[in-house]
Tab-separated table of C-alpha atoms in Angstrom:
chain	number	residue	atom	x	y	z
A	20	UNK	CA	2.092	28.093	5.456
A	21	UNK	CA	4.728	25.377	5.285
A	22	UNK	CA	6.815	27.114	2.656
A	23	UNK	CA	7.250	30.130	4.882
A	24	UNK	CA	8.240	27.758	7.771
A	25	UNK	CA	10.935	26.241	5.600
A	26	UNK	CA	12.128	29.780	4.530
A	27	UNK	CA	12.442	30.871	8.104
A	28	UNK	CA	14.300	27.713	9.264
A	29	UNK	CA	16.651	27.882	6.196
A	30	UNK	CA	17.582	31.315	6.970
A	31	UNK	CA	18.243	30.711	10.674
A	32	UNK	CA	20.464	27.862	9.679
A	33	UNK	CA	22.577	30.175	7.651
A	34	UNK	CA	21.212	29.536	4.103
A	35	UNK	CA	20.948	32.008	1.302
A	36	UNK	CA	17.620	31.579	-0.449
A	37	UNK	CA	18.418	31.458	-4.162
A	38	UNK	CA	14.812	31.778	-5.285
A	39	UNK	CA	11.177	30.612	-5.097
A	40	UNK	CA	9.034	28.572	-7.515
A	41	UNK	CA	5.359	28.558	-6.824
A	42	UNK	CA	2.219	27.102	-8.421
A	43	UNK	CA	2.097	29.728	-11.182
A	44	UNK	CA	4.411	32.484	-12.625
A	45	UNK	CA	2.402	35.269	-10.961
A	46	UNK	CA	2.396	33.402	-7.555
A	47	UNK	CA	6.136	33.044	-7.957
A	48	UNK	CA	6.636	36.770	-8.342
A	49	UNK	CA	4.434	37.547	-5.400
A	50	UNK	CA	6.312	35.408	-3.001
A	51	UNK	CA	9.681	36.517	-4.453
A	52	UNK	CA	8.656	40.032	-3.866
A	53	UNK	CA	7.602	39.308	-0.277
A	54	UNK	CA	10.737	37.326	0.550
A	55	UNK	CA	13.201	39.632	-1.225
A	56	UNK	CA	14.546	36.842	-3.511
A	57	UNK	CA	14.441	35.785	-7.078
A	58	UNK	CA	11.677	34.063	-8.873
A	59	UNK	CA	12.367	30.913	-10.831
A	60	UNK	CA	10.263	30.422	-13.982
A	61	UNK	CA	10.395	26.522	-14.219
A	62	UNK	CA	11.714	23.779	-12.111
A	63	UNK	CA	14.453	23.205	-14.961
A	64	UNK	CA	15.727	26.601	-14.099
A	65	UNK	CA	16.037	25.615	-10.464
A	66	UNK	CA	18.023	22.513	-11.326
A	67	UNK	CA	20.251	24.478	-13.801
A	68	UNK	CA	21.195	26.989	-11.134
A	69	UNK	CA	24.779	25.925	-9.835
A	70	UNK	CA	24.294	28.094	-6.772
A	71	UNK	CA	21.410	25.853	-5.484
A	72	UNK	CA	22.780	23.231	-3.116
A	73	UNK	CA	19.459	22.093	-1.678
A	74	UNK	CA	15.880	22.047	-2.849
A	75	UNK	CA	13.000	22.361	-0.297
A	76	UNK	CA	9.773	20.846	-1.787
A	77	UNK	CA	6.831	22.312	-0.104
A	78	UNK	CA	4.337	21.565	-2.882
A	79	UNK	CA	1.091	19.419	-3.184
A	80	UNK	CA	1.733	15.577	-2.573
A	81	UNK	CA	1.353	14.647	-6.306
A	82	UNK	CA	4.279	16.689	-7.324
A	83	UNK	CA	6.763	15.492	-4.575
A	84	UNK	CA	8.058	12.422	-6.591
A	85	UNK	CA	8.821	14.205	-9.949
A	86	UNK	CA	10.505	17.113	-8.189
A	87	UNK	CA	12.512	15.180	-5.815
A	88	UNK	CA	13.762	12.566	-8.401
A	89	UNK	CA	14.691	15.403	-10.719
A	90	UNK	CA	16.529	17.287	-7.993
A	91	UNK	CA	18.498	14.231	-6.850
A	92	UNK	CA	19.292	13.366	-10.441
A	93	UNK	CA	20.735	17.035	-10.872
A	94	UNK	CA	22.939	16.625	-7.876
A	95	UNK	CA	20.874	18.730	-5.428
A	96	UNK	CA	20.228	17.767	-1.743
A	97	UNK	CA	16.490	17.421	-0.977
A	98	UNK	CA	14.224	18.314	1.899
A	99	UNK	CA	10.754	17.011	0.757
A	100	UNK	CA	7.536	17.345	2.604
A	101	UNK	CA	5.716	14.055	3.500
A	102	UNK	CA	4.322	11.830	2.034
A	103	UNK	CA	7.170	11.048	-0.306
A	104	UNK	CA	4.699	10.233	-3.002
A	105	UNK	CA	0.973	9.470	-3.340
A	106	UNK	CA	1.724	5.808	-4.083
A	107	UNK	CA	4.019	3.295	-2.453
A	108	UNK	CA	5.696	2.786	-5.794
A	109	UNK	CA	6.686	6.530	-5.965
A	110	UNK	CA	8.058	6.459	-2.445
A	111	UNK	CA	10.050	3.356	-3.199
A	112	UNK	CA	11.636	5.061	-6.258
A	113	UNK	CA	12.386	8.170	-4.355
A	114	UNK	CA	14.079	6.396	-1.548
A	115	UNK	CA	16.130	4.277	-3.975
A	116	UNK	CA	17.219	7.365	-5.882
A	117	UNK	CA	18.254	9.072	-2.593
A	118	UNK	CA	20.192	6.009	-1.574
A	119	UNK	CA	21.973	5.654	-4.888
A	120	UNK	CA	22.709	9.418	-5.138
A	121	UNK	CA	24.589	9.539	-1.796
A	122	UNK	CA	22.949	13.001	-1.435
A	123	UNK	CA	21.150	14.020	1.766
A	124	UNK	CA	17.407	13.622	1.378
A	125	UNK	CA	15.302	14.291	4.522
A	126	UNK	CA	11.564	14.341	5.459
A	127	UNK	CA	10.307	16.764	8.019
A	128	UNK	CA	9.108	14.445	10.760
A	129	UNK	CA	9.911	17.486	12.938
A	130	UNK	CA	8.209	16.302	16.169
A	131	UNK	CA	11.280	14.206	16.855
A	132	UNK	CA	12.943	17.367	17.695
A	133	UNK	CA	11.104	18.396	20.863
A	134	UNK	CA	13.671	18.295	23.584
A	135	UNK	CA	11.530	16.248	25.856
A	136	UNK	CA	10.811	13.707	23.126
A	137	UNK	CA	14.457	13.079	22.969
A	138	UNK	CA	14.547	12.764	26.707
A	139	UNK	CA	11.844	9.988	26.653
A	140	UNK	CA	13.721	8.126	23.842
A	141	UNK	CA	17.021	8.304	25.847
A	142	UNK	CA	15.326	6.857	28.936
A	143	UNK	CA	13.784	4.223	26.777
A	144	UNK	CA	17.346	3.408	25.462
A	145	UNK	CA	18.600	3.304	29.007
A	146	UNK	CA	15.927	0.675	30.058
A	147	UNK	CA	14.061	3.042	32.392
A	148	UNK	CA	10.530	1.848	31.132
A	149	UNK	CA	11.217	-1.834	30.990
A	150	UNK	CA	9.282	-3.816	28.216
A	151	UNK	CA	6.509	-2.201	26.427
A	152	UNK	CA	2.939	-3.431	27.432
A	153	UNK	CA	1.005	-0.866	25.268
A	154	UNK	CA	1.513	2.037	23.002
A	155	UNK	CA	-1.488	4.434	22.361
A	156	UNK	CA	-2.550	7.988	21.653
A	157	UNK	CA	-4.085	10.325	19.021
A	158	UNK	CA	-3.337	13.023	16.713
A	159	UNK	CA	-6.357	15.464	16.490
A	160	UNK	CA	-6.939	18.772	14.668
A	161	UNK	CA	-10.067	20.644	13.644
A	162	UNK	CA	-9.105	22.670	10.434
A	163	UNK	CA	-11.642	20.506	8.392
A	164	UNK	CA	-14.526	20.821	10.727
A	165	UNK	CA	-16.185	23.524	8.717
A	166	UNK	CA	-18.312	21.955	5.957
A	167	UNK	CA	-17.012	24.584	3.445
A	168	UNK	CA	-13.276	23.974	4.195
A	169	UNK	CA	-11.554	22.418	1.217
A	170	UNK	CA	-8.261	22.458	-0.700
A	171	UNK	CA	-5.943	20.288	-2.863
A	172	UNK	CA	-5.531	17.784	0.034
A	173	UNK	CA	-9.227	16.582	-0.224
A	174	UNK	CA	-8.595	15.539	-3.999
A	175	UNK	CA	-6.928	12.078	-4.179
A	176	UNK	CA	-5.487	13.059	-7.496
A	177	UNK	CA	-3.418	15.686	-5.811
A	178	UNK	CA	-3.188	14.630	-2.126
A	179	UNK	CA	-3.320	10.814	-2.361
A	180	UNK	CA	-5.964	8.246	-1.391
A	181	UNK	CA	-5.492	8.893	2.342
A	182	UNK	CA	-5.752	12.447	3.809
A	183	UNK	CA	-5.943	12.489	7.745
A	184	UNK	CA	-3.913	9.403	8.244
A	185	UNK	CA	-1.281	10.146	5.527
A	186	UNK	CA	-1.147	13.756	6.533
A	187	UNK	CA	-0.889	13.700	10.434
A	188	UNK	CA	-1.239	9.925	11.433
A	189	UNK	CA	2.031	9.393	9.624
A	190	UNK	CA	3.662	11.857	12.156
A	191	UNK	CA	2.119	10.065	15.065
A	192	UNK	CA	3.392	6.567	13.854
A	193	UNK	CA	6.768	7.905	13.033
A	194	UNK	CA	7.180	9.628	16.418
A	195	UNK	CA	5.878	6.597	18.373
A	196	UNK	CA	8.061	4.141	16.481
A	197	UNK	CA	11.251	6.297	16.881
A	198	UNK	CA	10.715	7.026	20.624
A	199	UNK	CA	9.647	3.488	21.590
A	200	UNK	CA	12.058	1.553	19.366
A	201	UNK	CA	9.210	-0.559	18.047
A	202	UNK	CA	8.226	-1.151	14.437
A	203	UNK	CA	4.568	-1.523	13.486
A	204	UNK	CA	4.164	-4.623	11.359
A	205	UNK	CA	0.420	-5.220	11.143
A	206	UNK	CA	-2.662	-3.106	11.257
A	207	UNK	CA	-6.397	-3.102	11.575
A	208	UNK	CA	-7.985	0.243	10.544
A	209	UNK	CA	-11.290	1.912	9.671
A	210	UNK	CA	-11.789	5.406	8.061
A	211	UNK	CA	-14.828	7.587	8.228
A	212	UNK	CA	-15.919	10.728	6.328
A	213	UNK	CA	-17.767	13.295	8.462
A	214	UNK	CA	-18.451	15.763	5.809
A	215	UNK	CA	-19.765	14.024	2.670
A	216	UNK	CA	-19.393	16.850	0.129
A	217	UNK	CA	-16.952	20.026	0.170
A	218	UNK	CA	-16.517	22.867	-2.219
A	219	UNK	CA	-14.481	21.996	-5.322
A	220	UNK	CA	-10.931	22.805	-4.514
A	221	UNK	CA	-9.733	24.098	-7.754
A	222	UNK	CA	-6.734	26.383	-7.013
A	223	UNK	CA	-8.048	26.604	-3.372
A	224	UNK	CA	-5.736	27.243	-0.457
A	225	UNK	CA	-4.421	24.683	2.017
A	226	UNK	CA	-7.308	25.156	4.523
A	227	UNK	CA	-10.263	27.212	5.336
A	228	UNK	CA	-13.326	28.209	3.328
A	229	UNK	CA	-12.396	27.989	-0.381
A	230	UNK	CA	-13.780	27.342	-3.843
A	231	UNK	CA	-17.492	27.896	-4.801
A	232	UNK	CA	-19.695	26.760	-1.876
A	233	UNK	CA	-22.398	26.032	-4.584
A	234	UNK	CA	-19.994	23.790	-6.613
A	235	UNK	CA	-19.536	20.840	-4.228
A	236	UNK	CA	-17.856	17.508	-4.739
A	237	UNK	CA	-17.987	14.134	-3.044
A	238	UNK	CA	-15.383	13.737	-0.495
A	239	UNK	CA	-13.452	10.546	-1.061
A	240	UNK	CA	-10.615	11.064	1.527
A	241	UNK	CA	-11.147	10.276	5.319
A	242	UNK	CA	-11.679	12.937	7.948
A	243	UNK	CA	-11.008	10.428	10.741
A	244	UNK	CA	-9.056	7.144	11.212
A	245	UNK	CA	-8.905	4.452	13.964
A	246	UNK	CA	-6.153	1.970	14.095
A	247	UNK	CA	-5.173	-1.038	16.013
A	248	UNK	CA	-1.586	-1.887	15.491
A	249	UNK	CA	0.916	-4.689	16.384
A	250	UNK	CA	4.658	-4.446	16.553
A	251	UNK	CA	7.354	-6.822	15.495
A	252	UNK	CA	7.855	-7.747	19.153
A	253	UNK	CA	4.119	-8.376	19.667
A	254	UNK	CA	3.289	-5.093	21.469
A	255	UNK	CA	-0.170	-3.836	20.787
A	256	UNK	CA	-0.896	-0.080	19.917
A	257	UNK	CA	-3.826	2.039	19.131
A	258	UNK	CA	-4.217	5.387	17.481
A	259	UNK	CA	-7.168	7.921	16.810
A	260	UNK	CA	-6.542	10.360	14.049
A	261	UNK	CA	-8.985	13.198	13.203
A	262	UNK	CA	-9.113	16.515	11.383
A	263	UNK	CA	-12.653	17.333	12.624
A	264	UNK	CA	-12.092	17.323	16.403
A	265	UNK	CA	-13.528	20.636	17.549
A	266	UNK	CA	-11.069	22.775	19.545
A	267	UNK	CA	-8.107	20.492	18.934
A	268	UNK	CA	-5.509	22.593	16.945
A	269	UNK	CA	-2.639	20.254	16.672
A	270	UNK	CA	-2.822	17.706	19.521
A	271	UNK	CA	-0.381	14.952	18.846
A	272	UNK	CA	-0.606	12.875	22.099
A	273	UNK	CA	0.975	9.616	22.955
A	274	UNK	CA	1.422	7.301	26.173
A	275	UNK	CA	3.945	4.533	26.251
A	276	UNK	CA	3.227	2.079	29.012
A	277	UNK	CA	6.006	-0.215	30.069
A	278	UNK	CA	6.709	-2.907	32.792
A	279	UNK	CA	8.550	-0.353	34.870
A	280	UNK	CA	7.143	2.989	33.907
A	281	UNK	CA	5.074	5.077	31.523
A	282	UNK	CA	5.664	8.244	29.552
A	283	UNK	CA	3.124	10.730	28.171
A	284	UNK	CA	3.819	13.576	25.686
A	285	UNK	CA	1.287	16.212	24.339
A	286	UNK	CA	2.542	18.290	21.416
A	287	UNK	CA	0.249	21.048	22.537
A	288	UNK	CA	1.990	21.178	25.840
A	289	UNK	CA	5.505	20.290	24.919
A	290	UNK	CA	7.362	21.926	27.688
A	291	UNK	CA	6.654	19.109	30.088
A	292	UNK	CA	6.047	15.327	30.102
A	293	UNK	CA	4.382	13.099	32.552
A	294	UNK	CA	6.400	10.007	33.844
A	295	UNK	CA	4.353	7.418	35.596
A	296	UNK	CA	5.477	4.795	38.045
A	297	UNK	CA	3.900	2.159	40.311
A	298	UNK	CA	4.916	4.084	43.473
A	299	UNK	CA	4.904	7.713	42.256
A	300	UNK	CA	4.509	9.973	39.126
A	301	UNK	CA	6.717	12.811	37.972
A	302	UNK	CA	6.185	15.798	35.695
A	303	UNK	CA	9.453	16.501	33.977
A	304	UNK	CA	9.900	20.217	32.737
A	305	UNK	CA	12.141	21.136	29.678
A	306	UNK	CA	15.249	23.053	30.767
A	307	UNK	CA	18.746	23.925	29.677
A	308	UNK	CA	21.754	21.899	30.932
A	309	UNK	CA	19.700	18.959	32.251
A	310	UNK	CA	18.764	15.388	31.073
A	311	UNK	CA	19.977	13.572	28.207
A	312	UNK	CA	22.674	14.908	25.740
A	313	UNK	CA	20.002	15.486	23.104
A	314	UNK	CA	17.656	17.140	25.414
A	315	UNK	CA	20.523	19.519	26.347
A	316	UNK	CA	21.505	20.022	22.665
A	317	UNK	CA	18.087	21.044	21.574
A	318	UNK	CA	17.062	23.155	24.646
A	319	UNK	CA	17.973	26.606	23.717
A	320	UNK	CA	16.054	28.609	26.391
A	321	UNK	CA	15.670	28.211	30.129
A	322	UNK	CA	12.378	26.645	31.592
A	323	UNK	CA	9.537	29.072	31.400
A	324	UNK	CA	10.626	30.346	28.168
A	325	UNK	CA	8.595	28.103	25.783
A	326	UNK	CA	9.927	26.295	22.743
A	327	UNK	CA	7.673	24.718	20.171
A	328	UNK	CA	6.970	23.550	16.610
A	329	UNK	CA	9.018	26.307	15.017
A	330	UNK	CA	12.047	25.450	17.035
A	331	UNK	CA	11.666	21.883	16.088
A	332	UNK	CA	11.567	22.795	12.439
A	333	UNK	CA	14.678	24.939	12.921
A	334	UNK	CA	16.636	22.157	14.424
A	335	UNK	CA	15.473	19.796	11.701
A	336	UNK	CA	16.696	22.036	8.995
A	337	UNK	CA	19.933	22.863	10.699
A	338	UNK	CA	20.605	19.116	11.160
A	339	UNK	CA	19.857	18.481	7.510
A	340	UNK	CA	22.368	21.135	6.377
A	341	UNK	CA	24.898	19.693	8.974
A	342	UNK	CA	24.492	16.365	7.256
A	343	UNK	CA	25.131	18.065	3.908
A	344	UNK	CA	28.477	19.066	5.469
A	345	UNK	CA	29.315	15.522	6.413
A	346	UNK	CA	28.039	15.306	9.949
A	347	UNK	CA	25.690	12.422	11.110
A	348	UNK	CA	23.052	14.147	13.463
A	349	UNK	CA	21.060	11.867	15.802
A	350	UNK	CA	17.577	11.093	14.755
A	351	UNK	CA	17.667	12.893	11.325
A	352	UNK	CA	14.531	11.735	9.361
A	353	UNK	CA	15.602	10.573	5.837
A	354	UNK	CA	13.892	9.258	2.831
A	355	UNK	CA	14.201	5.801	4.402
A	356	UNK	CA	11.907	7.031	7.142
A	357	UNK	CA	9.604	8.389	4.574
A	358	UNK	CA	9.558	5.035	2.817
A	359	UNK	CA	8.720	3.331	5.996
A	360	UNK	CA	5.915	5.806	6.486
A	361	UNK	CA	4.625	5.170	3.024
A	362	UNK	CA	4.508	1.458	3.578
A	363	UNK	CA	2.345	1.912	6.610
A	364	UNK	CA	0.032	4.270	4.880
A	365	UNK	CA	-0.395	1.664	2.126
A	366	UNK	CA	-1.121	-0.951	4.653
A	367	UNK	CA	-3.635	1.100	6.522
A	368	UNK	CA	-5.537	1.849	3.213
A	369	UNK	CA	-5.462	-1.732	2.410
A	370	UNK	CA	-6.627	-2.731	5.930
A	371	UNK	CA	-9.723	-0.367	5.591
A	372	UNK	CA	-10.611	-2.257	2.369
A	373	UNK	CA	-10.263	-5.710	3.631
A	374	UNK	CA	-11.359	-5.134	7.218
A	375	UNK	CA	-8.836	-7.493	8.583
A	376	UNK	CA	-5.460	-7.455	10.113
A	377	UNK	CA	-3.064	-6.438	7.310
A	378	UNK	CA	0.663	-6.871	7.113
A	379	UNK	CA	2.817	-3.708	6.581
C-alpha cells in the first residue's frame, strides 16, 4: 500500500521513477510491470545507478537502517518510512549519517501537511491559545481486530519490539509536539495484547488474514498502548493508541487546551477543526485564500472539495524534492524528527517495563 502512495506522490511532484526493488525478484518484476518501470535486481544496483537522485524506502522496519545508510553513503537523498530503525542505536546512526552527508533525508510524518493542522500551529505561534494546560487525544485503528490478521509488523524481529505505538502512536506524538510547540520529556505507559496468538506471518501481506490459520504464534507486540506524558515545560498529556478499535479506520484525534482557547483536530474529518473559547466556540472550515500562509499554500481546492491523506503525502514529497533543490520548506520532517520519535518509542517501551515515570 505505502509503496504505491510514494509512487503516486513522486510522479505528481515531477519525478521519473527509475525502477523498483521489492522483496523478491519475482515481486520486483510484477510491480515493475504494473508501474511501467524497470526492475532492480539488487539494492547495490540501485545505488550504482547514476540516474537515481532519491531513494524511497518503503520496506519492513528491520531493513530501514541498512538501506538508508547505504543510500546516504552512495550520495542519494532518502525518504524513509518510520521508524528509522528497530532500535534507538540504529536511529541514532541514521540521523548522524544524514547530518554528516548534507543530503536531504526525510520521514513521512505527513499529518503535519493537513492545511488546518498548519492553521492551528500558526495560531499557537501567534499566542491565540495562551499557555497550555493539557494535551490529549488518541490514534485508533481496527485493522488488527480480526484474530487471523497478521503480517511482518507482528514479528519483533521485522517490525521492532513496539507495534501499535511505534507504528501510529509515533505519528500522534510527532503531530502534537509539532503543533503545540511542546516536547515530551517523561512518560508513564502500559501496553496490552488483545489477541494472544496470530497466524505465523511468513511472507504475509501488510494486513488482513494471512499465513496459515492453523500455524499460530504467540503475539509479542502490543495491540494497544495508553500513555501519560509530561513536557519540558511541565504540561501534562495523555494518549490512547489502538489497532483493535472496531470501526475506527484511521482516527488520529487531538485536543490542545490552553488558558485562552482550545483546538481539536480529527484526521478522519480533516476539513474542519473546532476552536473552543470561554465565551463561544467556532468550527473553522478549510478553504483557499484564507487563514495562515501555510494554510493557504496547502489548500489546493475550494471548501467542500475534500482534501485528505493523499494530498498530505503529495505535499510532503513535493517539499522533500524542493529541499533537494535547495529550498527550506516549512515543517519538513527530517531524520532529526525521526530520531526524536525513536527516543520516545524507546522511553515508552522502557516505561512499560519499569512501570514508572521514565525520562525520554
